[in-house]
């Protein structure tokens, strides 16, 4: 059981480039989330999805886009990379909404640097 | 709105000493509370969770936390620190019995263990 898989693990982008961070889970979880982690700031929610075809903004959605065409996959798209998007990105999934007593299952993260 | 405050961004203890990581929450409704641990270059792992059952919650690796409603606290403790406990710890909160909200994370506390 692989859990939540994120690719790539590391990436360096130039300002203005675009890329997609991949996230896939094999636990048949309906709920999926993208967070960014900056030093001393904890985790901030970027986007989340409650099922295939349904997505919504989190706390810091500007500069990002998402799609959810299948239950398994929840890619995060950066269209015009900016230095402020340098961060570690985590994908997570859960069986129930984040409110439930189940917590999240996290991927191992993608470390992105924009130069 | 919910929030979590972790007191102390960095805590250092000697091996074998008591570990105490502080977390205070704010929630207008009964909360679910979580502690997550993050080892270097890894994702977050659920350490323990409070879901309105017993107020003293036992987790993995000898950690436990006590929910104190009167103090709005959920401090994490371990009687005897081990070198392998060095990691970053995140307290998190979500609303119980609500399908709409998500998990809110604190800014994290980095735990260092001195030999």
PDB file of C-alpha atoms in Angstrom:
ATOM      1  CA  UNK A   1       0.000   0.000   0.000  1.00  0.00           C
ATOM      2  CA  UNK A   2       1.819   3.108  -1.229  1.00  0.00           C
ATOM      3  CA  UNK A   3      -0.405   5.708   0.486  1.00  0.00           C
ATOM      4  CA  UNK A   4       0.114   9.207  -0.941  1.00  0.00           C
ATOM      5  CA  UNK A   5       2.801   9.583  -3.606  1.00  0.00           C
ATOM      6  CA  UNK A   6       4.195  12.934  -4.705  1.00  0.00           C
ATOM      7  CA  UNK A   7       6.463  13.640  -7.639  1.00  0.00           C
ATOM      8  CA  UNK A   8       8.951  15.150  -8.152  1.00  0.00           C
ATOM      9  CA  UNK A   9      10.761  15.301  -4.805  1.00  0.00           C
ATOM     10  CA  UNK A  10      12.868  18.292  -5.810  1.00  0.00           C
ATOM     11  CA  UNK A  11      12.606  20.900  -8.552  1.00  0.00           C
ATOM     12  CA  UNK A  12      14.272  24.174  -9.469  1.00  0.00           C
ATOM     13  CA  UNK A  13      12.233  26.529 -11.645  1.00  0.00           C
ATOM     14  CA  UNK A  14      13.103  29.808 -13.279  1.00  0.00           C
ATOM     15  CA  UNK A  15      10.823  32.790 -12.751  1.00  0.00           C
ATOM     16  CA  UNK A  16       7.895  32.633 -15.161  1.00  0.00           C
ATOM     17  CA  UNK A  17       8.144  28.923 -15.874  1.00  0.00           C
ATOM     18  CA  UNK A  18       5.262  26.589 -15.211  1.00  0.00           C
ATOM     19  CA  UNK A  19       5.077  23.111 -13.750  1.00  0.00           C
ATOM     20  CA  UNK A  20       2.709  20.547 -12.315  1.00  0.00           C
ATOM     21  CA  UNK A  21       3.222  18.853  -8.983  1.00  0.00           C
ATOM     22  CA  UNK A  22       1.768  15.376  -9.094  1.00  0.00           C
ATOM     23  CA  UNK A  23      -0.109  13.671  -6.260  1.00  0.00           C
ATOM     24  CA  UNK A  24      -1.752  10.275  -6.308  1.00  0.00           C
ATOM     25  CA  UNK A  25      -3.251   8.113  -3.576  1.00  0.00           C
ATOM     26  CA  UNK A  26      -4.302   4.482  -3.612  1.00  0.00           C
ATOM     27  CA  UNK A  27      -6.523   4.448  -0.522  1.00  0.00           C
ATOM     28  CA  UNK A  28      -9.751   5.420  -2.301  1.00  0.00           C
ATOM     29  CA  UNK A  29      -9.939   8.615  -0.243  1.00  0.00           C
ATOM     30  CA  UNK A  30     -12.426  11.178  -1.474  1.00  0.00           C
ATOM     31  CA  UNK A  31     -10.784  14.113   0.279  1.00  0.00           C
ATOM     32  CA  UNK A  32      -7.457  15.497  -0.908  1.00  0.00           C
ATOM     33  CA  UNK A  33      -5.493  18.613   0.033  1.00  0.00           C
ATOM     34  CA  UNK A  34      -2.491  20.656  -1.029  1.00  0.00           C
ATOM     35  CA  UNK A  35      -0.452  22.485   1.608  1.00  0.00           C
ATOM     36  CA  UNK A  36       2.682  24.586   1.423  1.00  0.00           C
ATOM     37  CA  UNK A  37       5.139  24.697   4.290  1.00  0.00           C
ATOM     38  CA  UNK A  38       7.365  27.687   4.860  1.00  0.00           C
ATOM     39  CA  UNK A  39       9.896  27.897   7.720  1.00  0.00           C
ATOM     40  CA  UNK A  40       8.276  28.979  10.970  1.00  0.00           C
ATOM     41  CA  UNK A  41       4.873  29.298   9.296  1.00  0.00           C
ATOM     42  CA  UNK A  42       3.423  25.848   9.649  1.00  0.00           C
ATOM     43  CA  UNK A  43       1.272  24.497   6.869  1.00  0.00           C
ATOM     44  CA  UNK A  44      -1.041  26.667   4.812  1.00  0.00           C
ATOM     45  CA  UNK A  45      -3.873  25.148   2.784  1.00  0.00           C
ATOM     46  CA  UNK A  46      -3.712  25.997  -0.929  1.00  0.00           C
ATOM     47  CA  UNK A  47      -6.577  23.980  -2.433  1.00  0.00           C
ATOM     48  CA  UNK A  48      -8.636  20.998  -1.470  1.00  0.00           C
ATOM     49  CA  UNK A  49     -11.050  18.577  -3.105  1.00  0.00           C
ATOM     50  CA  UNK A  50     -13.975  16.641  -1.684  1.00  0.00           C
ATOM     51  CA  UNK A  51     -14.239  14.275  -4.634  1.00  0.00           C
ATOM     52  CA  UNK A  52     -13.654  13.879  -8.341  1.00  0.00           C
ATOM     53  CA  UNK A  53     -14.692  17.017 -10.188  1.00  0.00           C
ATOM     54  CA  UNK A  54     -15.012  19.149  -7.038  1.00  0.00           C
ATOM     55  CA  UNK A  55     -12.307  21.530  -5.842  1.00  0.00           C
ATOM     56  CA  UNK A  56     -12.207  24.633  -3.668  1.00  0.00           C
ATOM     57  CA  UNK A  57      -9.759  27.291  -2.541  1.00  0.00           C
ATOM     58  CA  UNK A  58      -7.932  27.207   0.744  1.00  0.00           C
ATOM     59  CA  UNK A  59      -6.069  29.977   2.571  1.00  0.00           C
ATOM     60  CA  UNK A  60      -3.427  30.781  -0.076  1.00  0.00           C
ATOM     61  CA  UNK A  61      -4.699  29.827  -3.580  1.00  0.00           C
ATOM     62  CA  UNK A  62      -3.251  32.708  -5.610  1.00  0.00           C
ATOM     63  CA  UNK A  63      -0.800  31.577  -8.272  1.00  0.00           C
ATOM     64  CA  UNK A  64      -1.993  27.976  -8.258  1.00  0.00           C
ATOM     65  CA  UNK A  65      -4.586  25.843  -9.982  1.00  0.00           C
ATOM     66  CA  UNK A  66      -5.860  22.324  -9.391  1.00  0.00           C
ATOM     67  CA  UNK A  67      -7.998  19.709 -11.054  1.00  0.00           C
ATOM     68  CA  UNK A  68      -9.502  16.438  -9.863  1.00  0.00           C
ATOM     69  CA  UNK A  69     -10.549  14.251 -12.766  1.00  0.00           C
ATOM     70  CA  UNK A  70     -10.173  10.989 -10.838  1.00  0.00           C
ATOM     71  CA  UNK A  71     -10.403   9.929  -7.200  1.00  0.00           C
ATOM     72  CA  UNK A  72      -6.730   8.966  -7.199  1.00  0.00           C
ATOM     73  CA  UNK A  73      -5.059  12.059  -8.663  1.00  0.00           C
ATOM     74  CA  UNK A  74      -4.932  15.683  -7.513  1.00  0.00           C
ATOM     75  CA  UNK A  75      -2.275  17.653  -9.449  1.00  0.00           C
ATOM     76  CA  UNK A  76      -1.245  21.186  -8.484  1.00  0.00           C
ATOM     77  CA  UNK A  77      -0.341  23.571 -11.292  1.00  0.00           C
ATOM     78  CA  UNK A  78       1.939  26.611 -11.068  1.00  0.00           C
ATOM     79  CA  UNK A  79       1.461  28.742 -14.196  1.00  0.00           C
ATOM     80  CA  UNK A  80       3.960  31.594 -13.756  1.00  0.00           C
ATOM     81  CA  UNK A  81       6.450  30.675 -11.081  1.00  0.00           C
ATOM     82  CA  UNK A  82       7.509  33.439  -8.681  1.00  0.00           C
ATOM     83  CA  UNK A  83      10.195  33.445  -5.964  1.00  0.00           C
ATOM     84  CA  UNK A  84       7.411  33.672  -3.350  1.00  0.00           C
ATOM     85  CA  UNK A  85       6.373  30.173  -4.376  1.00  0.00           C
ATOM     86  CA  UNK A  86       9.645  28.711  -3.151  1.00  0.00           C
ATOM     87  CA  UNK A  87       8.423  26.274  -0.521  1.00  0.00           C
ATOM     88  CA  UNK A  88       7.860  22.657   0.372  1.00  0.00           C
ATOM     89  CA  UNK A  89       4.553  21.359  -0.936  1.00  0.00           C
ATOM     90  CA  UNK A  90       2.631  18.551   0.706  1.00  0.00           C
ATOM     91  CA  UNK A  91      -0.302  16.618  -0.633  1.00  0.00           C
ATOM     92  CA  UNK A  92      -2.598  14.846   1.828  1.00  0.00           C
ATOM     93  CA  UNK A  93      -5.705  12.722   1.710  1.00  0.00           C
ATOM     94  CA  UNK A  94      -8.359  11.579   4.149  1.00  0.00           C
ATOM     95  CA  UNK A  95     -11.224   9.133   4.277  1.00  0.00           C
ATOM     96  CA  UNK A  96     -13.558  11.641   5.853  1.00  0.00           C
ATOM     97  CA  UNK A  97     -13.580  15.421   5.860  1.00  0.00           C
ATOM     98  CA  UNK A  98     -10.734  17.044   7.746  1.00  0.00           C
ATOM     99  CA  UNK A  99     -13.097  17.531  10.612  1.00  0.00           C
ATOM    100  CA  UNK A 100     -13.319  13.838  11.322  1.00  0.00           C
ATOM    101  CA  UNK A 101     -11.163  12.040  13.872  1.00  0.00           C
ATOM    102  CA  UNK A 102      -9.105  10.422  11.167  1.00  0.00           C
ATOM    103  CA  UNK A 103      -6.415  12.959  10.491  1.00  0.00           C
ATOM    104  CA  UNK A 104      -4.665  13.052   7.160  1.00  0.00           C
ATOM    105  CA  UNK A 105      -2.239  10.805   5.321  1.00  0.00           C
ATOM    106  CA  UNK A 106       0.590  12.926   3.944  1.00  0.00           C
ATOM    107  CA  UNK A 107       2.914  12.495   1.011  1.00  0.00           C
ATOM    108  CA  UNK A 108       6.658  12.985   1.465  1.00  0.00           C
ATOM    109  CA  UNK A 109       6.644  16.435  -0.114  1.00  0.00           C
ATOM    110  CA  UNK A 110       8.047  18.331  -3.094  1.00  0.00           C
ATOM    111  CA  UNK A 111      10.778  20.886  -2.427  1.00  0.00           C
ATOM    112  CA  UNK A 112      10.443  23.669  -4.995  1.00  0.00           C
ATOM    113  CA  UNK A 113      12.905  26.507  -5.525  1.00  0.00           C
ATOM    114  CA  UNK A 114      12.119  29.387  -7.885  1.00  0.00           C
ATOM    115  CA  UNK A 115      15.124  31.405  -9.012  1.00  0.00           C
TER     116      UNK A 115
ATOM    117  CA  UNK B   1     -12.653  30.678  13.444  1.00  0.00           C
ATOM    118  CA  UNK B   2     -10.239  28.106  14.706  1.00  0.00           C
ATOM    119  CA  UNK B   3      -6.596  28.618  15.480  1.00  0.00           C
ATOM    120  CA  UNK B   4      -3.678  26.880  17.109  1.00  0.00           C
ATOM    121  CA  UNK B   5      -0.759  28.438  18.954  1.00  0.00           C
ATOM    122  CA  UNK B   6       2.366  26.453  19.653  1.00  0.00           C
ATOM    123  CA  UNK B   7       4.499  28.052  22.345  1.00  0.00           C
ATOM    124  CA  UNK B   8       8.171  27.882  21.463  1.00  0.00           C
ATOM    125  CA  UNK B   9       9.441  27.350  17.953  1.00  0.00           C
ATOM    126  CA  UNK B  10      12.407  25.387  19.280  1.00  0.00           C
ATOM    127  CA  UNK B  11      12.698  23.175  22.356  1.00  0.00           C
ATOM    128  CA  UNK B  12      15.921  21.457  23.421  1.00  0.00           C
ATOM    129  CA  UNK B  13      16.088  18.742  26.073  1.00  0.00           C
ATOM    130  CA  UNK B  14      18.674  16.249  27.246  1.00  0.00           C
ATOM    131  CA  UNK B  15      18.346  12.586  26.384  1.00  0.00           C
ATOM    132  CA  UNK B  16      16.278  10.936  29.126  1.00  0.00           C
ATOM    133  CA  UNK B  17      14.634  14.175  30.208  1.00  0.00           C
ATOM    134  CA  UNK B  18      10.948  15.049  30.088  1.00  0.00           C
ATOM    135  CA  UNK B  19       9.617  16.378  26.800  1.00  0.00           C
ATOM    136  CA  UNK B  20       6.871  19.010  26.983  1.00  0.00           C
ATOM    137  CA  UNK B  21       5.596  20.705  23.840  1.00  0.00           C
ATOM    138  CA  UNK B  22       2.856  23.263  24.382  1.00  0.00           C
ATOM    139  CA  UNK B  23      -0.243  23.802  22.286  1.00  0.00           C
ATOM    140  CA  UNK B  24      -3.217  26.072  22.900  1.00  0.00           C
ATOM    141  CA  UNK B  25      -6.229  26.133  20.641  1.00  0.00           C
ATOM    142  CA  UNK B  26      -9.137  28.398  19.924  1.00  0.00           C
ATOM    143  CA  UNK B  27     -12.436  26.997  18.713  1.00  0.00           C
ATOM    144  CA  UNK B  28     -16.022  28.114  19.105  1.00  0.00           C
ATOM    145  CA  UNK B  29     -17.252  24.525  18.842  1.00  0.00           C
ATOM    146  CA  UNK B  30     -15.973  21.266  20.320  1.00  0.00           C
ATOM    147  CA  UNK B  31     -12.681  20.479  18.631  1.00  0.00           C
ATOM    148  CA  UNK B  32     -10.812  17.495  17.397  1.00  0.00           C
ATOM    149  CA  UNK B  33      -7.110  17.912  18.170  1.00  0.00           C
ATOM    150  CA  UNK B  34      -4.070  16.289  16.630  1.00  0.00           C
ATOM    151  CA  UNK B  35      -0.318  16.098  17.021  1.00  0.00           C
ATOM    152  CA  UNK B  36       1.751  15.334  13.948  1.00  0.00           C
ATOM    153  CA  UNK B  37       5.490  14.629  13.757  1.00  0.00           C
ATOM    154  CA  UNK B  38       7.731  15.440  10.803  1.00  0.00           C
ATOM    155  CA  UNK B  39      11.168  13.876  10.506  1.00  0.00           C
ATOM    156  CA  UNK B  40      13.723  15.572   8.237  1.00  0.00           C
ATOM    157  CA  UNK B  41      12.822  15.448   4.546  1.00  0.00           C
ATOM    158  CA  UNK B  42       9.648  13.502   5.218  1.00  0.00           C
ATOM    159  CA  UNK B  43       5.931  14.182   5.298  1.00  0.00           C
ATOM    160  CA  UNK B  44       3.849  14.514   8.438  1.00  0.00           C
ATOM    161  CA  UNK B  45       2.832  11.454  10.441  1.00  0.00           C
ATOM    162  CA  UNK B  46      -0.088  11.332  12.857  1.00  0.00           C
ATOM    163  CA  UNK B  47       1.250  10.964  16.398  1.00  0.00           C
ATOM    164  CA  UNK B  48      -2.040  11.023  18.301  1.00  0.00           C
ATOM    165  CA  UNK B  49      -5.505  12.527  18.227  1.00  0.00           C
ATOM    166  CA  UNK B  50      -8.222  13.660  20.613  1.00  0.00           C
ATOM    167  CA  UNK B  51     -11.762  12.934  19.487  1.00  0.00           C
ATOM    168  CA  UNK B  52     -13.855  13.716  22.594  1.00  0.00           C
ATOM    169  CA  UNK B  53     -13.381  10.354  24.261  1.00  0.00           C
ATOM    170  CA  UNK B  54     -10.705  10.077  26.960  1.00  0.00           C
ATOM    171  CA  UNK B  55      -9.005  13.379  27.760  1.00  0.00           C
ATOM    172  CA  UNK B  56      -5.611  11.681  28.127  1.00  0.00           C
ATOM    173  CA  UNK B  57      -4.581  10.383  24.738  1.00  0.00           C
ATOM    174  CA  UNK B  58      -1.724   7.970  24.171  1.00  0.00           C
ATOM    175  CA  UNK B  59       0.104   7.943  20.872  1.00  0.00           C
ATOM    176  CA  UNK B  60       2.997   6.233  19.207  1.00  0.00           C
ATOM    177  CA  UNK B  61       6.601   6.225  20.451  1.00  0.00           C
ATOM    178  CA  UNK B  62       5.618   6.823  24.088  1.00  0.00           C
ATOM    179  CA  UNK B  63       4.031  10.238  23.551  1.00  0.00           C
ATOM    180  CA  UNK B  64       0.796  11.330  25.157  1.00  0.00           C
ATOM    181  CA  UNK B  65      -1.291  14.490  25.330  1.00  0.00           C
ATOM    182  CA  UNK B  66      -3.971  15.735  27.676  1.00  0.00           C
ATOM    183  CA  UNK B  67      -6.983  17.727  26.553  1.00  0.00           C
ATOM    184  CA  UNK B  68      -7.816  20.451  29.091  1.00  0.00           C
ATOM    185  CA  UNK B  69     -10.939  22.331  28.082  1.00  0.00           C
ATOM    186  CA  UNK B  70     -10.656  24.879  30.895  1.00  0.00           C
ATOM    187  CA  UNK B  71      -7.173  25.826  29.715  1.00  0.00           C
ATOM    188  CA  UNK B  72      -7.878  25.295  25.973  1.00  0.00           C
ATOM    189  CA  UNK B  73      -4.667  23.296  25.877  1.00  0.00           C
ATOM    190  CA  UNK B  74      -3.439  20.063  24.349  1.00  0.00           C
ATOM    191  CA  UNK B  75       0.191  19.764  25.447  1.00  0.00           C
ATOM    192  CA  UNK B  76       2.336  16.880  24.227  1.00  0.00           C
ATOM    193  CA  UNK B  77       4.567  15.020  26.693  1.00  0.00           C
ATOM    194  CA  UNK B  78       6.986  12.128  26.844  1.00  0.00           C
ATOM    195  CA  UNK B  79       8.578  11.049  30.141  1.00  0.00           C
ATOM    196  CA  UNK B  80      12.025  10.264  28.741  1.00  0.00           C
ATOM    197  CA  UNK B  81      13.417  11.748  25.533  1.00  0.00           C
ATOM    198  CA  UNK B  82      15.275   9.614  23.036  1.00  0.00           C
ATOM    199  CA  UNK B  83      17.641  10.806  20.334  1.00  0.00           C
ATOM    200  CA  UNK B  84      15.218   9.495  17.722  1.00  0.00           C
ATOM    201  CA  UNK B  85      12.559  11.958  18.935  1.00  0.00           C
ATOM    202  CA  UNK B  86      14.389  14.845  17.276  1.00  0.00           C
ATOM    203  CA  UNK B  87      11.899  16.179  14.746  1.00  0.00           C
ATOM    204  CA  UNK B  88       9.375  18.937  14.140  1.00  0.00           C
ATOM    205  CA  UNK B  89       6.023  18.612  15.867  1.00  0.00           C
ATOM    206  CA  UNK B  90       2.782  20.199  14.735  1.00  0.00           C
ATOM    207  CA  UNK B  91      -0.393  20.671  16.730  1.00  0.00           C
ATOM    208  CA  UNK B  92      -3.605  20.862  14.700  1.00  0.00           C
ATOM    209  CA  UNK B  93      -7.305  21.473  15.277  1.00  0.00           C
ATOM    210  CA  UNK B  94     -10.523  20.833  13.406  1.00  0.00           C
ATOM    211  CA  UNK B  95     -14.176  21.255  14.221  1.00  0.00           C
ATOM    212  CA  UNK B  96     -15.964  18.196  15.509  1.00  0.00           C
ATOM    213  CA  UNK B  97     -19.236  17.242  13.839  1.00  0.00           C
ATOM    214  CA  UNK B  98     -18.844  19.614  10.913  1.00  0.00           C
ATOM    215  CA  UNK B  99     -18.550  18.576   7.307  1.00  0.00           C
ATOM    216  CA  UNK B 100     -17.316  21.938   6.108  1.00  0.00           C
ATOM    217  CA  UNK B 101     -14.114  22.752   7.899  1.00  0.00           C
ATOM    218  CA  UNK B 102     -10.579  21.535   7.548  1.00  0.00           C
ATOM    219  CA  UNK B 103      -7.586  20.871   9.756  1.00  0.00           C
ATOM    220  CA  UNK B 104      -5.709  24.002  10.842  1.00  0.00           C
ATOM    221  CA  UNK B 105      -2.048  23.546  11.732  1.00  0.00           C
ATOM    222  CA  UNK B 106       0.140  25.403  14.186  1.00  0.00           C
ATOM    223  CA  UNK B 107       3.491  26.832  13.147  1.00  0.00           C
ATOM    224  CA  UNK B 108       5.430  23.897  14.567  1.00  0.00           C
ATOM    225  CA  UNK B 109       7.968  23.243  17.322  1.00  0.00           C
ATOM    226  CA  UNK B 110      11.369  21.840  16.515  1.00  0.00           C
ATOM    227  CA  UNK B 111      12.536  19.390  19.178  1.00  0.00           C
ATOM    228  CA  UNK B 112      16.285  18.870  19.620  1.00  0.00           C
ATOM    229  CA  UNK B 113      17.752  16.205  21.888  1.00  0.00           C
ATOM    230  CA  UNK B 114      21.131  16.765  23.566  1.00  0.00           C
ATOM    231  CA  UNK B 115      23.276  13.667  24.239  1.00  0.00           C
TER     232      UNK B 115
END
